[in-house]
Short mmCIF file of C-alpha atoms and ligand atoms in Angstrom, two decimals:
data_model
loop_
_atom_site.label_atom_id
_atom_site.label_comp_id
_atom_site.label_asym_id
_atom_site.label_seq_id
_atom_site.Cartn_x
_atom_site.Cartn_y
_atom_site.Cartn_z
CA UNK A 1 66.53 143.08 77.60
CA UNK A 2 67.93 144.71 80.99
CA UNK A 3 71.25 143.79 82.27
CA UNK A 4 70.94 142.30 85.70
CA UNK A 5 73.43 142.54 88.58
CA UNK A 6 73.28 141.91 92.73
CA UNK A 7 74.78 145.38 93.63
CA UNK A 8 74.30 148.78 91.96
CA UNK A 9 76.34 151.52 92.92
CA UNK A 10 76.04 154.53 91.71
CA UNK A 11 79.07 156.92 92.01
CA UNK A 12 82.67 156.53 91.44
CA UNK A 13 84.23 158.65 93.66
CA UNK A 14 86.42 156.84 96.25
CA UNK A 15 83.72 155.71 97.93
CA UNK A 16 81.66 154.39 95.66
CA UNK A 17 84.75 152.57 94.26
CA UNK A 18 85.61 151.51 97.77
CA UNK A 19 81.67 149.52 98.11
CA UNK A 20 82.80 148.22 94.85
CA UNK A 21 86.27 146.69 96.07
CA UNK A 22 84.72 145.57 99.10
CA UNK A 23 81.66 143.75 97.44
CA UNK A 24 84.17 142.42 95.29
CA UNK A 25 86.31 141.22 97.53
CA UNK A 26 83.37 139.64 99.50
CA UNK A 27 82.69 137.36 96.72
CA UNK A 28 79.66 139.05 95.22
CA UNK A 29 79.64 138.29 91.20
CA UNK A 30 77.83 140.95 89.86
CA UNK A 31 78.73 144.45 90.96
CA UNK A 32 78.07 146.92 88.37
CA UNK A 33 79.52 150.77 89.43
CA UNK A 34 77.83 153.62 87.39
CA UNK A 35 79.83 156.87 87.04
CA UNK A 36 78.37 159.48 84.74
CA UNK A 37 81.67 160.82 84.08
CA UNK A 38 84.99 159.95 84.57
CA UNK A 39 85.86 158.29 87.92
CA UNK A 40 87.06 160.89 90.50
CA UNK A 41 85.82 163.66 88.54
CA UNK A 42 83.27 164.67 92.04
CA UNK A 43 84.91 165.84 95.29
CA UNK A 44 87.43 162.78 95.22
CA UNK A 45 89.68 163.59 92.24
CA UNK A 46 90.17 167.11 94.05
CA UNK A 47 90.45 166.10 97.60
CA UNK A 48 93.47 167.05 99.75
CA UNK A 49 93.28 163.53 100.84
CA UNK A 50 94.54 163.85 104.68
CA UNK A 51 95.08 160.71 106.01
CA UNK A 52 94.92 161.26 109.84
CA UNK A 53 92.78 159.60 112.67
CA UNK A 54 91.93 162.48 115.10
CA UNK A 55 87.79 163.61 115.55
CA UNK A 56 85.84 164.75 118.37
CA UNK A 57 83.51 161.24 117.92
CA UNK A 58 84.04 158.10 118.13
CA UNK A 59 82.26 156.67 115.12
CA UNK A 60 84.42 158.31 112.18
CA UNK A 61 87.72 157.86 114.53
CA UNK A 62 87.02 154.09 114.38
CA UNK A 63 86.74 154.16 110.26
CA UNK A 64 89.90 156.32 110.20
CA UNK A 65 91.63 153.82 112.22
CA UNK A 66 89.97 150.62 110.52
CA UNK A 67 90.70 152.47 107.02
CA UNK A 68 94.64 153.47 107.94
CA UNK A 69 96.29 150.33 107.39
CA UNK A 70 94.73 149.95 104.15
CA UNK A 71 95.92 153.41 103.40
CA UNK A 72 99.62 152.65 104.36
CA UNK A 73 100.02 148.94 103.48
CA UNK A 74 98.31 149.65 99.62
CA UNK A 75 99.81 147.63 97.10
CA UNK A 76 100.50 144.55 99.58
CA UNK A 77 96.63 144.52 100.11
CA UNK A 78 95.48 145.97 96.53
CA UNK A 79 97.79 143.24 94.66
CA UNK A 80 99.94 145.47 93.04
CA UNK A 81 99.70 149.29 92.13
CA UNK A 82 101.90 152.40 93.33
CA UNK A 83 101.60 153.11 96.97
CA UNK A 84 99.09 155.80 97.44
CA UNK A 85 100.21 157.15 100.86
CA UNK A 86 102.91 160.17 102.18
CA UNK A 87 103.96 159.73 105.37
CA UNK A 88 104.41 163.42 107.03
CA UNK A 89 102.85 163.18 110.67
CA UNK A 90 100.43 165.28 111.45
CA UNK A 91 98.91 167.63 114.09
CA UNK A 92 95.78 168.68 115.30
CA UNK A 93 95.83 172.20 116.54
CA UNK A 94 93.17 173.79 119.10
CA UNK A 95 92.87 177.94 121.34
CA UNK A 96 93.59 177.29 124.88
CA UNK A 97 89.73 177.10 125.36
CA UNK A 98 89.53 173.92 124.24
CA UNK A 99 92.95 172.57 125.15
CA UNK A 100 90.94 169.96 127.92
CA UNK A 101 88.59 168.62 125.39
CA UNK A 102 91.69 168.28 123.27
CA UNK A 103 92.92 166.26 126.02
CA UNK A 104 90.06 164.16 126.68
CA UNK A 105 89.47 163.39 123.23
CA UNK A 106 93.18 162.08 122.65
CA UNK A 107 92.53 159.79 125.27
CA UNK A 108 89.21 158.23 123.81
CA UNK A 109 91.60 158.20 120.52
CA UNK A 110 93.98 155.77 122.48
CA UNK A 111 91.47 153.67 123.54
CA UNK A 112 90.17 153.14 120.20
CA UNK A 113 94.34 151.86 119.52
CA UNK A 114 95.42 154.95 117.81
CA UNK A 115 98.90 156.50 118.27
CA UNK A 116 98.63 159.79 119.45
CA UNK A 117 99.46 162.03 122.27
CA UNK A 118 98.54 165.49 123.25
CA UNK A 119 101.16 168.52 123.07
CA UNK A 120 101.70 171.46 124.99
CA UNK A 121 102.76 174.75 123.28
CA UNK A 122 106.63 174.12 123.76
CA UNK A 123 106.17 170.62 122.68
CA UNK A 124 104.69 171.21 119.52
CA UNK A 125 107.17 173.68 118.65
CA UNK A 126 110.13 171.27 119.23
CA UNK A 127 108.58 169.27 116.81
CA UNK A 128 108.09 172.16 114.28
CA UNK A 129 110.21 174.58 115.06
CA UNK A 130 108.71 177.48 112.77
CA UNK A 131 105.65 176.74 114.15
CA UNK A 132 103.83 179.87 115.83
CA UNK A 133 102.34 178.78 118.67
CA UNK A 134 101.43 182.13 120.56
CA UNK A 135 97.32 180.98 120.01
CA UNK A 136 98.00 177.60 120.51
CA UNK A 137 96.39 175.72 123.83
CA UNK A 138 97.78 172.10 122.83
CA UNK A 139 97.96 170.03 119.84
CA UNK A 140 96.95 166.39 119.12
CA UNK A 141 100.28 164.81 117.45
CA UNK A 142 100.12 161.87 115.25
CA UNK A 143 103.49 160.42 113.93
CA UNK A 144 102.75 157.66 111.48
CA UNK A 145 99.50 160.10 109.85
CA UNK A 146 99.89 161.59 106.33
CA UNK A 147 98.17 162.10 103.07
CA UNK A 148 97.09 160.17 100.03
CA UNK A 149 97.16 160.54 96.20
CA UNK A 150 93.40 160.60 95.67
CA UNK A 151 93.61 159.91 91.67
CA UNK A 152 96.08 156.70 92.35
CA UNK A 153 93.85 155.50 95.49
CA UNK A 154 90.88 155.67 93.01
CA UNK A 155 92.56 153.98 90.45
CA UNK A 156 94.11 151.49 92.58
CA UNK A 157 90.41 150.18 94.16
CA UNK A 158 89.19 150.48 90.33
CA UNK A 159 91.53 148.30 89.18
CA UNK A 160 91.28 146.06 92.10
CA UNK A 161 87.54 145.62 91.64
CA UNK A 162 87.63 144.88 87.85
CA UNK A 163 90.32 142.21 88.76
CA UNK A 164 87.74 140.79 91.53
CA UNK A 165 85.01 140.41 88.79
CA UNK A 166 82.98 143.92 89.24
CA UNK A 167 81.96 146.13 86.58
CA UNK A 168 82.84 149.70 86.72
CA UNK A 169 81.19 151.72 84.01
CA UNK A 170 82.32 155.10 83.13
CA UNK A 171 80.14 157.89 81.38
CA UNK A 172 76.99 156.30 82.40
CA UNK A 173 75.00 158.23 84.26
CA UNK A 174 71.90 157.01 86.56
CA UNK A 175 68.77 158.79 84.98
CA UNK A 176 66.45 156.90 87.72
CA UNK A 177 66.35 154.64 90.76
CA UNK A 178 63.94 152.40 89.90
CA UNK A 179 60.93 150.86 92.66
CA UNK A 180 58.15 148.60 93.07
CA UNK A 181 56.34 150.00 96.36
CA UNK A 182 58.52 149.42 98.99
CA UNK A 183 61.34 148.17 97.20
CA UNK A 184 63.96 149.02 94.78
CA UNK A 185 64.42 146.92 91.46
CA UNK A 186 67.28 148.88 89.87
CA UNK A 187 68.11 151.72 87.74
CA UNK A 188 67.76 153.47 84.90
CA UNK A 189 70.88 154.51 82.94
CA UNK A 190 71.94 156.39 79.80
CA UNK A 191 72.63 153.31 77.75
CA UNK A 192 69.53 151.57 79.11
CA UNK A 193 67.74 149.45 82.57
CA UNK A 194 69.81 147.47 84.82
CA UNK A 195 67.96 144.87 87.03
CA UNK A 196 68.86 144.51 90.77
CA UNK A 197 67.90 143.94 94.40
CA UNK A 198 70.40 146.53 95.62
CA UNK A 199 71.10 149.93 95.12
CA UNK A 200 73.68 152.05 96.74
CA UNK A 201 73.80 155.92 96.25
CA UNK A 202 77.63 157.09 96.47
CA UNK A 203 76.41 160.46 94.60
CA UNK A 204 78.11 162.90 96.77
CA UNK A 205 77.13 166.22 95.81
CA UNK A 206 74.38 164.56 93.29
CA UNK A 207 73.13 162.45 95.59
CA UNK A 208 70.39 164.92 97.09
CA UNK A 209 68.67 165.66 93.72
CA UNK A 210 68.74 161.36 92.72
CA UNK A 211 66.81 160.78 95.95
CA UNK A 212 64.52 164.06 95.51
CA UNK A 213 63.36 161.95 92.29
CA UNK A 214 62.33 159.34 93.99
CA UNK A 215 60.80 161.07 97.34
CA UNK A 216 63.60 161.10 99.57
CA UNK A 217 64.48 164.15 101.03
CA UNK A 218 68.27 164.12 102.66
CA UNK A 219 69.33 166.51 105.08
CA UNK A 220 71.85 167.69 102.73
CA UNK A 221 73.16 170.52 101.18
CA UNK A 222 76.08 171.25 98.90
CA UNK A 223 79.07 173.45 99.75
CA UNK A 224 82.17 174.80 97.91
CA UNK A 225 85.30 174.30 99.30
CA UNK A 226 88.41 176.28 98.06
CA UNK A 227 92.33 175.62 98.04
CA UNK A 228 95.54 177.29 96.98
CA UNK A 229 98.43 175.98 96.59
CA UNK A 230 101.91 177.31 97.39
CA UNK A 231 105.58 177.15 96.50
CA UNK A 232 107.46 177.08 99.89
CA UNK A 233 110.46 179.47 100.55
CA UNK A 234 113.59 177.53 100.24
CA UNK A 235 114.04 177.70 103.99
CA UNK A 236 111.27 175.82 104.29
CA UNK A 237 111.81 173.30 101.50
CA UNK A 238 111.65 170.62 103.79
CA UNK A 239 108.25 168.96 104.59
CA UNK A 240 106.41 169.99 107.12
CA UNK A 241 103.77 167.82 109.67
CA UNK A 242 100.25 168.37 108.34
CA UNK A 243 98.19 171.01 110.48
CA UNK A 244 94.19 170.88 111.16
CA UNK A 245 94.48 174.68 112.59
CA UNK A 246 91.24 175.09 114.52
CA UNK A 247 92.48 178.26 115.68
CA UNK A 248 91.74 179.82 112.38
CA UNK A 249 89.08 177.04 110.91
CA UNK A 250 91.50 175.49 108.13
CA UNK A 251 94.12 173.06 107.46
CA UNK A 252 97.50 172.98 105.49
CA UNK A 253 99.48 169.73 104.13
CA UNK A 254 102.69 169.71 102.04
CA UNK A 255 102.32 168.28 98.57
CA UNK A 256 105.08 166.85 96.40
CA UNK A 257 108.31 168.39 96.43
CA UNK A 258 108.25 172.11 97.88
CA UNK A 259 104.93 172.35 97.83
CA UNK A 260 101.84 173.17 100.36
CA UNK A 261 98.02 173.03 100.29
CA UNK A 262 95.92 175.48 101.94
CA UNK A 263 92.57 175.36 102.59
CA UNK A 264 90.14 178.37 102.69
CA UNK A 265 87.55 178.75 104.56
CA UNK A 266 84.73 179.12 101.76
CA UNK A 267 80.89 179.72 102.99
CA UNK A 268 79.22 179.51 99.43
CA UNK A 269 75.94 177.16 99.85
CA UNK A 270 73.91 175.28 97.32
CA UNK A 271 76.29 175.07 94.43
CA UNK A 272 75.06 173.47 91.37
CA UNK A 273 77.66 170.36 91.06
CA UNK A 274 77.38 170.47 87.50
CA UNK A 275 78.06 174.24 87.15
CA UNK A 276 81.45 176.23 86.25
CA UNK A 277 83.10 176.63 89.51
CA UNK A 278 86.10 179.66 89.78
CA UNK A 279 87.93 180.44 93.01
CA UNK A 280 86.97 184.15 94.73
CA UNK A 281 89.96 186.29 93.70
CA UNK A 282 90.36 187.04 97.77
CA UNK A 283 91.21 183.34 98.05
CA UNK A 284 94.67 183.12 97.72
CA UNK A 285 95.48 186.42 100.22
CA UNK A 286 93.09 184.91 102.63
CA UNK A 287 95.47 181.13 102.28
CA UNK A 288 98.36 183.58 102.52
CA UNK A 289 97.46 184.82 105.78
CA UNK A 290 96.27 181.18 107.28
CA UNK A 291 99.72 179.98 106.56
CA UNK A 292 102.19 183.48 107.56
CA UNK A 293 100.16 182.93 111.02
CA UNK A 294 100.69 179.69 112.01
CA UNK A 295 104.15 179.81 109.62
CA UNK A 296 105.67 183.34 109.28
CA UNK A 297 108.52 182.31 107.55
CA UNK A 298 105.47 180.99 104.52
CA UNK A 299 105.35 184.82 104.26
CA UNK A 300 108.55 184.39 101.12
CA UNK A 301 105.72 181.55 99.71
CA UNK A 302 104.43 182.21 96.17
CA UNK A 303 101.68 180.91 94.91
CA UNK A 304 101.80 178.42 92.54
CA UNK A 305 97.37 177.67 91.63
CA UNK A 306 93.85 177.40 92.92
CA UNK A 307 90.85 175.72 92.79
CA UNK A 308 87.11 175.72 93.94
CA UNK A 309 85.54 172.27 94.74
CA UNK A 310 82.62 170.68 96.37
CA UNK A 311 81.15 168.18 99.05
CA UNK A 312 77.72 167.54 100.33
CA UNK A 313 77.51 168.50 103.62
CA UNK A 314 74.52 166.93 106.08
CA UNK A 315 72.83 168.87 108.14
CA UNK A 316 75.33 167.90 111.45
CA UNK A 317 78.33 167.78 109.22
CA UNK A 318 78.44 163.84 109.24
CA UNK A 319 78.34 161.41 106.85
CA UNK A 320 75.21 159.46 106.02
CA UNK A 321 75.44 155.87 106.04
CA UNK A 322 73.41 153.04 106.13
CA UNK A 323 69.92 151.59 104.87
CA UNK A 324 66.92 153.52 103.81
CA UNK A 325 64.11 152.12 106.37
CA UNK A 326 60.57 152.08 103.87
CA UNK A 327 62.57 151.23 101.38
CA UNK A 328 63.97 148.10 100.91
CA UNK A 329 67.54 147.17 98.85
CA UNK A 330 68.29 151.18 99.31
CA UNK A 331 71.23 152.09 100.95
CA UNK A 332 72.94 155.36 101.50
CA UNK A 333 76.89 156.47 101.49
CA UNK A 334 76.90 160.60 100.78
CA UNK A 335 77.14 163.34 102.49
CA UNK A 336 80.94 163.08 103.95
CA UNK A 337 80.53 166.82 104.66
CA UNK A 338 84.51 167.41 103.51
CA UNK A 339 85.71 164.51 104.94
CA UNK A 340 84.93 161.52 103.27
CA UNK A 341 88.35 160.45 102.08
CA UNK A 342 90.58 159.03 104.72
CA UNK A 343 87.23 156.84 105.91
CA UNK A 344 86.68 155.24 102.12
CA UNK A 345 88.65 151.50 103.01
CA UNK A 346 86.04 151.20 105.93
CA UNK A 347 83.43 152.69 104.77
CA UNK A 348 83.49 150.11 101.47
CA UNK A 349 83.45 147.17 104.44
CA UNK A 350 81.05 148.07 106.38
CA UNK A 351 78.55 149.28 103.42
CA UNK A 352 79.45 145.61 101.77
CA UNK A 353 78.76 144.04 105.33
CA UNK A 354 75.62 145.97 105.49
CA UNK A 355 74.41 144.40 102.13
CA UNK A 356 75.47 141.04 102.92
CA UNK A 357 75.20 139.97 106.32
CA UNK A 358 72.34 142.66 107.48
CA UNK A 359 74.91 144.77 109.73
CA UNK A 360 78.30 146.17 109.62
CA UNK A 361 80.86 144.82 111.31
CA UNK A 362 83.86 146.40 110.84
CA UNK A 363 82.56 149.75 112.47
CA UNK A 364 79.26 149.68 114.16
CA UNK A 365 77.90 152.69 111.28
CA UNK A 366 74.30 152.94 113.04
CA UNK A 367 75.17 156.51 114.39
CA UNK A 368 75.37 157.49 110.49
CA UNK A 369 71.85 156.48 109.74
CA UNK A 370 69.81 158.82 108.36
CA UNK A 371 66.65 158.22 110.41
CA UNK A 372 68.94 160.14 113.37
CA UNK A 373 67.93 163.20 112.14
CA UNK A 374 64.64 162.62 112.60
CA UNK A 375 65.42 161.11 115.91
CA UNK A 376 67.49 164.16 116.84
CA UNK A 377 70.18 162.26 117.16
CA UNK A 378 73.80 162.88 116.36
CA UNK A 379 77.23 161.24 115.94
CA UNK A 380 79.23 163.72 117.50
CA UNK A 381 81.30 163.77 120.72
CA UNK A 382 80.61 166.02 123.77
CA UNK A 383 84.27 167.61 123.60
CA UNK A 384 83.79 169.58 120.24
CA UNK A 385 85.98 172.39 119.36
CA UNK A 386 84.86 175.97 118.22
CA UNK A 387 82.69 176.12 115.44
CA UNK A 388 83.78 175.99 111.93
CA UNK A 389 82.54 179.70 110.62
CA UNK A 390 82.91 178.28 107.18
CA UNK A 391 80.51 175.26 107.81
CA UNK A 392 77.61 177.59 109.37
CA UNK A 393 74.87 177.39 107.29
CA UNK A 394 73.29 180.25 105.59
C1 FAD B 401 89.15 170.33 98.18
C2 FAD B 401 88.73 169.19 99.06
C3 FAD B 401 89.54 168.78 100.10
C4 FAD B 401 89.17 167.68 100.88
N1 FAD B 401 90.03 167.23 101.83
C5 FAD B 401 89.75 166.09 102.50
C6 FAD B 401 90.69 165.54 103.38
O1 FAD B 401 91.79 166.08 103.55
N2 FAD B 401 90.40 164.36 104.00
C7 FAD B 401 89.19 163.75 103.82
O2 FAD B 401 88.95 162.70 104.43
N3 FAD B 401 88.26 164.29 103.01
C8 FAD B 401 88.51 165.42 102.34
N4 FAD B 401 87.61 165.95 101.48
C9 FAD B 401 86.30 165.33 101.36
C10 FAD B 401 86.35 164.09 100.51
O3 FAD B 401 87.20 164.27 99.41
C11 FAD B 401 84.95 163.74 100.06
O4 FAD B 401 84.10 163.63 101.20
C12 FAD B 401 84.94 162.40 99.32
O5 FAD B 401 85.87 162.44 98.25
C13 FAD B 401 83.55 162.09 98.80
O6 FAD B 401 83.65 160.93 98.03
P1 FAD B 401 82.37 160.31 97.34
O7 FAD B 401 82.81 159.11 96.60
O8 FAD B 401 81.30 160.18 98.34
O9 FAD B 401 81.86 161.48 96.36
P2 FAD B 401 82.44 162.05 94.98
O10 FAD B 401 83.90 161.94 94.90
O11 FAD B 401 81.83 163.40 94.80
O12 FAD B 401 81.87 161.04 93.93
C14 FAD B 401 80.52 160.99 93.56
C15 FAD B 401 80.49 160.53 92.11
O13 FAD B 401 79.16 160.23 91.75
C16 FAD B 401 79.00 160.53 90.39
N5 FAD B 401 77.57 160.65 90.14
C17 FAD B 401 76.74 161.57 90.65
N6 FAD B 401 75.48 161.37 90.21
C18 FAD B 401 75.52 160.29 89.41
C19 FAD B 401 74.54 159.59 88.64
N7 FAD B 401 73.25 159.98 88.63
N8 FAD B 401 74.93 158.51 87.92
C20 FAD B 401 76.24 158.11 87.92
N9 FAD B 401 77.20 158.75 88.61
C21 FAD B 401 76.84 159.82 89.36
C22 FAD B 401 79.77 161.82 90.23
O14 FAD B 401 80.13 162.08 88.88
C23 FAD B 401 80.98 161.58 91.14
O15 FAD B 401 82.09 161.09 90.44
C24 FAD B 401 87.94 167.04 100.67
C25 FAD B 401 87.10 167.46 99.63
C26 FAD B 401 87.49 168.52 98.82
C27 FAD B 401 86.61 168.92 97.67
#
């Protein structure tokens, strides 16, 4: 006989373990998670986990900010657990070109209630003063941002969901989403059919080819995304703010102790998720040179590893959120496009909202729907900054 349950979620990455925890929390007695490996083993055990509230639209600034307390205030709200958050600070770096819709953008960021402020130049490098800031047309500064452990924020809404009554079942992998006509009944697994009247798909980079199965094509393609990691020169041993460097298209964060996380630009398309993965051997020189510009002194850095990774991206680089219309009990929570981390807390509320009282609440997440693209619609802002070369699409 099938096991039954209310909610199905398939993926246990942190957000799929977020719907979980937030279902959970909502009351709702039989949430069954299905990971088909380990959880975190997708994009979320690998993440570099930035915690920080600044975008160029308003929808995925208001899940940052709705998601940061959670972030910072973790075991008080998770009922025990290690806090999963390092407090750095952290800056958002743009060329003079777009040093006004910098500006502008901080101040819809304020409205919204978060704490930031714009920089000049000579501001930002009073804050950090090895900071090279010669390419620099202002920075976006926030003090109380940082970054998250992505294994122990996993963990933590794991074992926060058991506790609330949900099932989370490793190494049981979705082989179908089940349907009669227009609407779902469940899925198929590895160890056999579970019964349900809601399905949500938190596949990330799998979540294309589950939804191919059953007819739905998502805008959505999967990208690698690289990182090295350094040892910092012991002049610079202590912790710097965390940089999103639009000047050069990448981002760098300290980790633990003397170290610092690079990321490199990476422009490899269609990876198979379930394929070995190795970093490009230029990787690590091209890291080297992000950092020595925005940080000569990084030049006496060594490094210390490296790893490729993966996220689905969506066609406009924003997440995909929401119910599938034509198909009822199917909703949708992929496609994060590299930046589905810091937005897990909310996006876990507003998914269980969604499911429960027919809208979300916590953020209004209609901009994320997927019938935009078909709609030509799209979340973002009109002050965008320059193009991200490595997020073109091939
Ligand atoms: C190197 C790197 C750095 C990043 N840095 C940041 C950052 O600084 N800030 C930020 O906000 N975001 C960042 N991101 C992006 C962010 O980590 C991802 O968007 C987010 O983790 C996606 O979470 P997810 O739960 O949607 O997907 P995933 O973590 O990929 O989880 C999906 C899960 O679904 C499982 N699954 C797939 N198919 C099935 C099936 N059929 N049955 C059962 N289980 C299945 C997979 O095994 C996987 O565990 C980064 C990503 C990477 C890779």
């Amino acid at each position: 006989m099938a096991d039954t349950a209310d909610v199905i979620v398939v993926g246990g990455g942190v957000n799929g373990a977020s719907i979980a925890w937030a279902l959970a929390s909502r009351g709702v007695g039989r949430v069954v998670l299905c990971e088909k490996g380990a959880l975190a083993s997708g994009a979320s055990g690998r993440s570099s986990a930035l915690v920080r509230m600044h975008y160029t639209n308003e929808t995925d600034a208001r899940l940052a900010f709705a998601s940061f307390p959670i972030f910072r205030h973790w075991t008080e709200l998770m009922g025990g657990g290690p806090s999963v958050f390092t407090h750095t600070g952290f800056v958002n770096v743009v060329a003079p070109p777009y040093a006004e819709h910098l500006r502008r953008n901080v101040e819809m960021l304020r409205r919204i209630g978060i704490n930031t402020v714009a920089l000049s130049p000579g501001e930002l490098r009073g804050l950090e003063p090895h900071a090279n800031v010669d390419d620099i047309g202002a920075a976006a500064y926030e003090p109380e941002s940082g970054y998250a452990n992505p294994a122990d924020t996993v963990e933590g809404l794991r074992r926060r969901a058991t506790e609330l009554g949900a099932k989370l079942l490793q190494w049981t992998p979705v082989t179908k989403i089940l349907r009669r006509e227009s609407r779902v009944t469940g899925v198929e697994t590895s160890t056999g059919r579970i019964d349900a009247g809601a399905v949500v798909v938190a596949a990330g980079a799998w979540a294309p080819r589950l939804c191919r199965e059953i007819g739905l094509e998502l805008p959505a393609r999967v990208k690698g995304i690289d990182t090295v990691v350094v040892t910092r020169p012991a002049e610079l041993a202590r912790p710097h703010v965390i940089f999103i460097d639009n000047v050069q298209g990448s981002y760098f964060r300290p980790e633990s102790g003397i170290l610092t996380i690079v990321g490199v630009p990476c422009q490899d398309w269609d990876l198979d998720p379930d394929g070995p993965l190795s970093l490009p051997a230029e990787a690590p020189a091209v890291g080297a040179q992000i950092l020595t510009r925005r940080i000569p002194a990084m030049e006496g850095a060594t490094l210390a590893r490296g790893y490729r990774a993966f996220d689905c991206y969506s066609r406009d680089r924003h997440a995909i959120l929401g119910r599938v219309d034509g198909v009822d009990g199917l909703y949708l929570a992929t496609a994060f496009s590299g930046s589905g981390f810091k937005i897990a807390p909310a996006v876990g509320m507003c998914l269980a909202e969604l499911i429960l009282d027919g809208r979300a609440k916590t953020v209004d997440i209609e901009p994320f729907g997927l019938k935009r693209f078909a709609e030509g619609r799209s979340p973002e802002g009109p002050f965008t900054y320059a193009p991200r070369r490595d997020q073109t699409e091939r």
